[in-house]
PDB file of C-alpha atoms in Angstrom:
ATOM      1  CA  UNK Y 153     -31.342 -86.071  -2.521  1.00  0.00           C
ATOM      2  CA  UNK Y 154     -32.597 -85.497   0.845  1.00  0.00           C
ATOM      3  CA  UNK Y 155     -30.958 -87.435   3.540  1.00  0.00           C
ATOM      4  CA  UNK Y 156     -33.531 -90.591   4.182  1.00  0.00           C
ATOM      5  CA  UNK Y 157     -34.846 -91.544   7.231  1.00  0.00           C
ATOM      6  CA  UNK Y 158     -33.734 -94.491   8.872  1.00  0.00           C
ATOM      7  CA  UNK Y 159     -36.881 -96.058  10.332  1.00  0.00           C
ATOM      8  CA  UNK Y 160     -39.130 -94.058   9.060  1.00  0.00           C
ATOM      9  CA  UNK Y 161     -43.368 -95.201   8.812  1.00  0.00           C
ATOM     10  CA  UNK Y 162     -44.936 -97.195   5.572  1.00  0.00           C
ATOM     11  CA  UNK Y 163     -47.701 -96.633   3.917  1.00  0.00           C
ATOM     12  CA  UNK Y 164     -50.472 -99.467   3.340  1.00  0.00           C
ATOM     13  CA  UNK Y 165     -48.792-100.165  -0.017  1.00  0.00           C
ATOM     14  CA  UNK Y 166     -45.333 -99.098  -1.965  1.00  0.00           C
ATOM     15  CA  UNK Y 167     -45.825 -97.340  -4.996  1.00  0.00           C
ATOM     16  CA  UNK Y 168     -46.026 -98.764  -8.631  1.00  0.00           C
ATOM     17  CA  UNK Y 169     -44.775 -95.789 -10.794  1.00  0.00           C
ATOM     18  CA  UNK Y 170     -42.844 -96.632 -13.496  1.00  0.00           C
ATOM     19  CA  UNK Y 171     -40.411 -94.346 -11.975  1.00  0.00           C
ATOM     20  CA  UNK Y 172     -38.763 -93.702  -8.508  1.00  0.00           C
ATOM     21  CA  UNK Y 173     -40.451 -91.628  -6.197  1.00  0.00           C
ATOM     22  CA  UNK Y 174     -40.210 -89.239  -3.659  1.00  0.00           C
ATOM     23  CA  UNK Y 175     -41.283 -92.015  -1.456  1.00  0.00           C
ATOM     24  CA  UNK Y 176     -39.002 -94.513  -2.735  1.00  0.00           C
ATOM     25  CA  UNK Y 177     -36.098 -92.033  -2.101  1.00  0.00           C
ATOM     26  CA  UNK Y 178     -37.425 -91.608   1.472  1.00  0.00           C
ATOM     27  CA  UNK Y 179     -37.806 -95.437   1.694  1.00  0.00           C
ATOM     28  CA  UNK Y 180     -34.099 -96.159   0.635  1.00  0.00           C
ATOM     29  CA  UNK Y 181     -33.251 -98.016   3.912  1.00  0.00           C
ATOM     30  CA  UNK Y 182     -36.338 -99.418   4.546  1.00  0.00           C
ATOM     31  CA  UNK Y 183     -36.188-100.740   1.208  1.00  0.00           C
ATOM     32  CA  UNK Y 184     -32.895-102.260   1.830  1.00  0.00           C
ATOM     33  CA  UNK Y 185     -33.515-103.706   5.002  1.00  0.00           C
ATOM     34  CA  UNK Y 186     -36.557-105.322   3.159  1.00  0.00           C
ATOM     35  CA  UNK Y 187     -33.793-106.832   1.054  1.00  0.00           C
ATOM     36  CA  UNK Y 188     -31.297-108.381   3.119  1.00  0.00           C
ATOM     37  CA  UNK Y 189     -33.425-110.202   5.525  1.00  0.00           C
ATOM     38  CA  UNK Y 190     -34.950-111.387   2.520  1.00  0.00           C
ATOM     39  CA  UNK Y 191     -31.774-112.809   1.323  1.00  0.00           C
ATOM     40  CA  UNK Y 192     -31.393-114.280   5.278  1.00  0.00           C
ATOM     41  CA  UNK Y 193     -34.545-115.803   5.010  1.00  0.00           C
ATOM     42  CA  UNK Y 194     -36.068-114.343   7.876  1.00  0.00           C
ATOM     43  CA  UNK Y 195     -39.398-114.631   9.135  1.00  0.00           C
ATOM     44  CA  UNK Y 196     -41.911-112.180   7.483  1.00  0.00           C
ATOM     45  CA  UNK Y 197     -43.844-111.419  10.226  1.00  0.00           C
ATOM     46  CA  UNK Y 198     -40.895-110.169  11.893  1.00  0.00           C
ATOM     47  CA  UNK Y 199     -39.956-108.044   9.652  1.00  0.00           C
ATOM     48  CA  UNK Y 200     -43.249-106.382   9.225  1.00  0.00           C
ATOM     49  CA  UNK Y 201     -43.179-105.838  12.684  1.00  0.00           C
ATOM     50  CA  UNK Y 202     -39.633-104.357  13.274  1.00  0.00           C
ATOM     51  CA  UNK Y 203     -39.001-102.897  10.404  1.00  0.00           C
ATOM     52  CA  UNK Y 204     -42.483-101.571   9.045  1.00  0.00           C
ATOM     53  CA  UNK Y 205     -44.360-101.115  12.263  1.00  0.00           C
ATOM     54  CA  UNK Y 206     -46.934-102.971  11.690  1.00  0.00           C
ATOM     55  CA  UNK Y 207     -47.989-105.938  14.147  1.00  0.00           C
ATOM     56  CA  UNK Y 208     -48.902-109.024  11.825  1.00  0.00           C
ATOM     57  CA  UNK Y 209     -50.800-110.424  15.004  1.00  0.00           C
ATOM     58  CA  UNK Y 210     -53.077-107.818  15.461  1.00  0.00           C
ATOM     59  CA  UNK Y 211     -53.216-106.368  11.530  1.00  0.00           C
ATOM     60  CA  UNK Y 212     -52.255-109.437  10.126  1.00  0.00           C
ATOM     61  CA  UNK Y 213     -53.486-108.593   6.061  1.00  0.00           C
ATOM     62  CA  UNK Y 214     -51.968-104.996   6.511  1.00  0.00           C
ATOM     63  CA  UNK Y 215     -49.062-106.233   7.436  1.00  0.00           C
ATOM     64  CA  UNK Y 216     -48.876-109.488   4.811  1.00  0.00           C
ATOM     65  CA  UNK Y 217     -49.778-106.639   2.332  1.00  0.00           C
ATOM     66  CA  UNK Y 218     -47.444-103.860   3.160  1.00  0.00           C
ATOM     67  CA  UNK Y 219     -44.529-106.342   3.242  1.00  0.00           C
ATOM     68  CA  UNK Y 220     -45.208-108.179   0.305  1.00  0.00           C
ATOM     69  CA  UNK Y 221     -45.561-104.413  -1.889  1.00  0.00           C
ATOM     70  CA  UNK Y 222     -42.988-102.648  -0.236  1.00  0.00           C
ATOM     71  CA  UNK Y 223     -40.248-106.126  -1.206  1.00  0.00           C
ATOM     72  CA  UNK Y 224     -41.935-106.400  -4.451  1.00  0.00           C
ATOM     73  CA  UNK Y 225     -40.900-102.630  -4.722  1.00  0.00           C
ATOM     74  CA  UNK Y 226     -37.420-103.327  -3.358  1.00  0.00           C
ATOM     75  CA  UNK Y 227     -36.656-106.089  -5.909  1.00  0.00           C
ATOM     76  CA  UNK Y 228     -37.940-103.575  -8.741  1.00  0.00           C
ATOM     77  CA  UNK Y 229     -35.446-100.946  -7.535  1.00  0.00           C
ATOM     78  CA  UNK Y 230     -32.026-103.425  -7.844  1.00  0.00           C
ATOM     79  CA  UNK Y 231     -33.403-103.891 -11.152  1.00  0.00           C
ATOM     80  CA  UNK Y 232     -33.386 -99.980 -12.197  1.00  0.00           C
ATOM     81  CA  UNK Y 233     -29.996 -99.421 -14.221  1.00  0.00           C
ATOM     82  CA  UNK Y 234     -30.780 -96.416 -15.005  1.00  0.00           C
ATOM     83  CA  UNK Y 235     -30.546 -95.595 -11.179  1.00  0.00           C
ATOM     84  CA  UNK Y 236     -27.017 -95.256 -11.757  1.00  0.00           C
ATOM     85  CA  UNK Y 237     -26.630 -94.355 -14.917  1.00  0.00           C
ATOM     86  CA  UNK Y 238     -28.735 -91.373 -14.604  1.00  0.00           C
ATOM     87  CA  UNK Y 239     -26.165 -90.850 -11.184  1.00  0.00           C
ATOM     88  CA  UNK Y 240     -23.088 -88.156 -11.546  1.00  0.00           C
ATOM     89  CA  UNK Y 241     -20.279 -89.918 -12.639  1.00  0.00           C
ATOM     90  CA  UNK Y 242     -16.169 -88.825 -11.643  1.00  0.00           C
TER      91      UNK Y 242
ATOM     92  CA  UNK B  44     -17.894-102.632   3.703  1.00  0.00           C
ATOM     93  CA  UNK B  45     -19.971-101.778   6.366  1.00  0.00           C
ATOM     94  CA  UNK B  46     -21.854-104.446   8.507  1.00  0.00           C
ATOM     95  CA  UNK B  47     -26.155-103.888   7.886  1.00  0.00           C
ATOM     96  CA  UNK B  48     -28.034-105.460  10.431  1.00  0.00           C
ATOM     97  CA  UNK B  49     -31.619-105.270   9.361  1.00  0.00           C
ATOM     98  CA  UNK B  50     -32.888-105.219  12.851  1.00  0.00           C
ATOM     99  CA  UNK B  51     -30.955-102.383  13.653  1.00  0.00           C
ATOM    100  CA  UNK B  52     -31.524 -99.152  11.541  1.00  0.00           C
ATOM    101  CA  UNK B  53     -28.472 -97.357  13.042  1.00  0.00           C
ATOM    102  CA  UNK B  54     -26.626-100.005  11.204  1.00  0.00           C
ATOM    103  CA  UNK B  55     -27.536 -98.036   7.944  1.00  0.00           C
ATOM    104  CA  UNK B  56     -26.452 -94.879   8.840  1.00  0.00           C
ATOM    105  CA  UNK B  57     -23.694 -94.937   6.505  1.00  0.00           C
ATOM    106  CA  UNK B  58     -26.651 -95.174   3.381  1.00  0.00           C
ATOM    107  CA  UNK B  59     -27.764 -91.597   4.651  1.00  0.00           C
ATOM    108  CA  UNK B  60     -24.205 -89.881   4.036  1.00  0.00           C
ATOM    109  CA  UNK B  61     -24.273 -92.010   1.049  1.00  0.00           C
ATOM    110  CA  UNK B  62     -24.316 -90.876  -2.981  1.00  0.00           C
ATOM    111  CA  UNK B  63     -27.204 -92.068  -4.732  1.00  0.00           C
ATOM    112  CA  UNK B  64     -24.583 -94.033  -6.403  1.00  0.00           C
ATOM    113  CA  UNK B  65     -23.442 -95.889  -3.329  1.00  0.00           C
ATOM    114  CA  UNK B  66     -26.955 -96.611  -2.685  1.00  0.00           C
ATOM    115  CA  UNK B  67     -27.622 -97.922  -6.206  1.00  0.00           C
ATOM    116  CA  UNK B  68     -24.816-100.205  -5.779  1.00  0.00           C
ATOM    117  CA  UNK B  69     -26.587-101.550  -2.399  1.00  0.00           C
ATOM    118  CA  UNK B  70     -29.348-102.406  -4.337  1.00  0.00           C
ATOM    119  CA  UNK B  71     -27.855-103.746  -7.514  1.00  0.00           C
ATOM    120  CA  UNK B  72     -25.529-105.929  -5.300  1.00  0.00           C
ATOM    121  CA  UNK B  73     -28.787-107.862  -3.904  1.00  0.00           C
ATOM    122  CA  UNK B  74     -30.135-108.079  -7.378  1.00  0.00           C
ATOM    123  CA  UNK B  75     -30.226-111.875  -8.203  1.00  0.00           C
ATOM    124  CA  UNK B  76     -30.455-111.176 -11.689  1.00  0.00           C
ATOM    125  CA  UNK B  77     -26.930-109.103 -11.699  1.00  0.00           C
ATOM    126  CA  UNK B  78     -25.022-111.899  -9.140  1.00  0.00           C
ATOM    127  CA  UNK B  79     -25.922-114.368 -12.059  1.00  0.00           C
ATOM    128  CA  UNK B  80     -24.380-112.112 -14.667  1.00  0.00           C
ATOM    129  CA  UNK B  81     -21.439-111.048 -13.068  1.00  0.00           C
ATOM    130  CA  UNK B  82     -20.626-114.622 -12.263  1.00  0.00           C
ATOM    131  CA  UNK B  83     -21.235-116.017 -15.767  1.00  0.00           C
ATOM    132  CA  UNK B  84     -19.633-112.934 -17.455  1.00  0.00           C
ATOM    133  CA  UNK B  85     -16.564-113.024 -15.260  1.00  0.00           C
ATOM    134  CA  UNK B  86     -16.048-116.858 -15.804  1.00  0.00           C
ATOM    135  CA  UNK B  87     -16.313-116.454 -19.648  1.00  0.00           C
ATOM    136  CA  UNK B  88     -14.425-113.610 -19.958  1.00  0.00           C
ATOM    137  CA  UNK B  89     -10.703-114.435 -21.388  1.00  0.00           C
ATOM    138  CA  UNK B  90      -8.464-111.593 -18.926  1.00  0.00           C
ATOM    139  CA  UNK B  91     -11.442-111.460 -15.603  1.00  0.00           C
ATOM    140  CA  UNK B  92     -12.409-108.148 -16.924  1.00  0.00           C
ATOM    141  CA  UNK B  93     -16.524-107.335 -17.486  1.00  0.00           C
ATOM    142  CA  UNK B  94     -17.434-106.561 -21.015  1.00  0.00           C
ATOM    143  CA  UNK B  95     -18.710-103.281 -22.513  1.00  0.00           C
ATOM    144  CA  UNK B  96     -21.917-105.087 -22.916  1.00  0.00           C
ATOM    145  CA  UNK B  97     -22.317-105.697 -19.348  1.00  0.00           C
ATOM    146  CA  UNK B  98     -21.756-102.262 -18.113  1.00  0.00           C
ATOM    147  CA  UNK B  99     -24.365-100.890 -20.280  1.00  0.00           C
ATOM    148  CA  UNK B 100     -26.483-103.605 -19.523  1.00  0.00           C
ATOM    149  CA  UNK B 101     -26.528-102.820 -15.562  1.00  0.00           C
ATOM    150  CA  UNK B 102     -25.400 -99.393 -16.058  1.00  0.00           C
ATOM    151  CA  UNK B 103     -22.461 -98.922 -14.208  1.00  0.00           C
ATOM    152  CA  UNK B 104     -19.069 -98.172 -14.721  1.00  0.00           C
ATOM    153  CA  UNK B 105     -16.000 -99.537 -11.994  1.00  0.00           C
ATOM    154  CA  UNK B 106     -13.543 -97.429 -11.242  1.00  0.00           C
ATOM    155  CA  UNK B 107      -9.918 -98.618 -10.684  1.00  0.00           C
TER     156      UNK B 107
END
């Protein structure tokens, strides 16, 4: 795997493949960013804005959109076993 | 463990030296679904230990 950037842009929406993408692997740290200040409860808006870019006061349904997908996106990734399985085991 | 700040990408820099498995494990560890699991497996298990069942459930394996 490529090393992933660690702010890198979003797109409008995450992807909905059945399987992880190039994106997703790109994504890693956004994705888990996404994550834990979801588990600290913090303030959507803010997190759109720091850590995808986009200003909720100025593109408020980009933002509300891009945050909800790319979280939804997030959640589906803890929930991929086969992430690890499929990983090289020693 | 390191300390993620999710206001601060440099926090994550260790994720970009990572394994996929470490990464994995970042995620799975946030998985709601898994903390449940773990908990309820652990406390019904007789010696602590996580059943067969579980690892190929989650797919992972712990290493001593």
């Amino acid at each position: 795997m490529r090393k992933p950037p660690l702010d890198p842009d979003v797109a409008d929406a995450a992807p909905t493949d059945q399987a992880l993408t190039v994106y997703d692997e790109q994504h890693i740290v956004t994705y888990t960013r996404l994550l834990q200040a979801d588990s600290e409860g913090a303030d959507w808006r803010e997190v759109a804005r720091i850590v995808l870019h986009i200003d909720p006061e100025r593109e408020p349904d980009r933002a509300r959109n891009a945050y909800l997908s790319h979280l939804k996106r997030a959640k589906w990734a803890t929930e991929q076993g086969r992430f690890l399985r499929g990983a090289r085991s020693n | 463990m390191p300390t993620f700040d999710w206001r601060s990408p440099d926090s994550y820099k260790s994720l970009q030296d990572a394994e996929i498995t470490d990464i994995a494990w970042e995620f799975l560890r946030r998985n709601k679904d898994y903390q449940r699991d773990y908990e309820e497996t652990v406390r019904n298990s007789p010696d602590g230990e996580v059943s067969p069942e579980f690892r190929r459930r989650w797919g992972i394996c712990f290493r001593p």
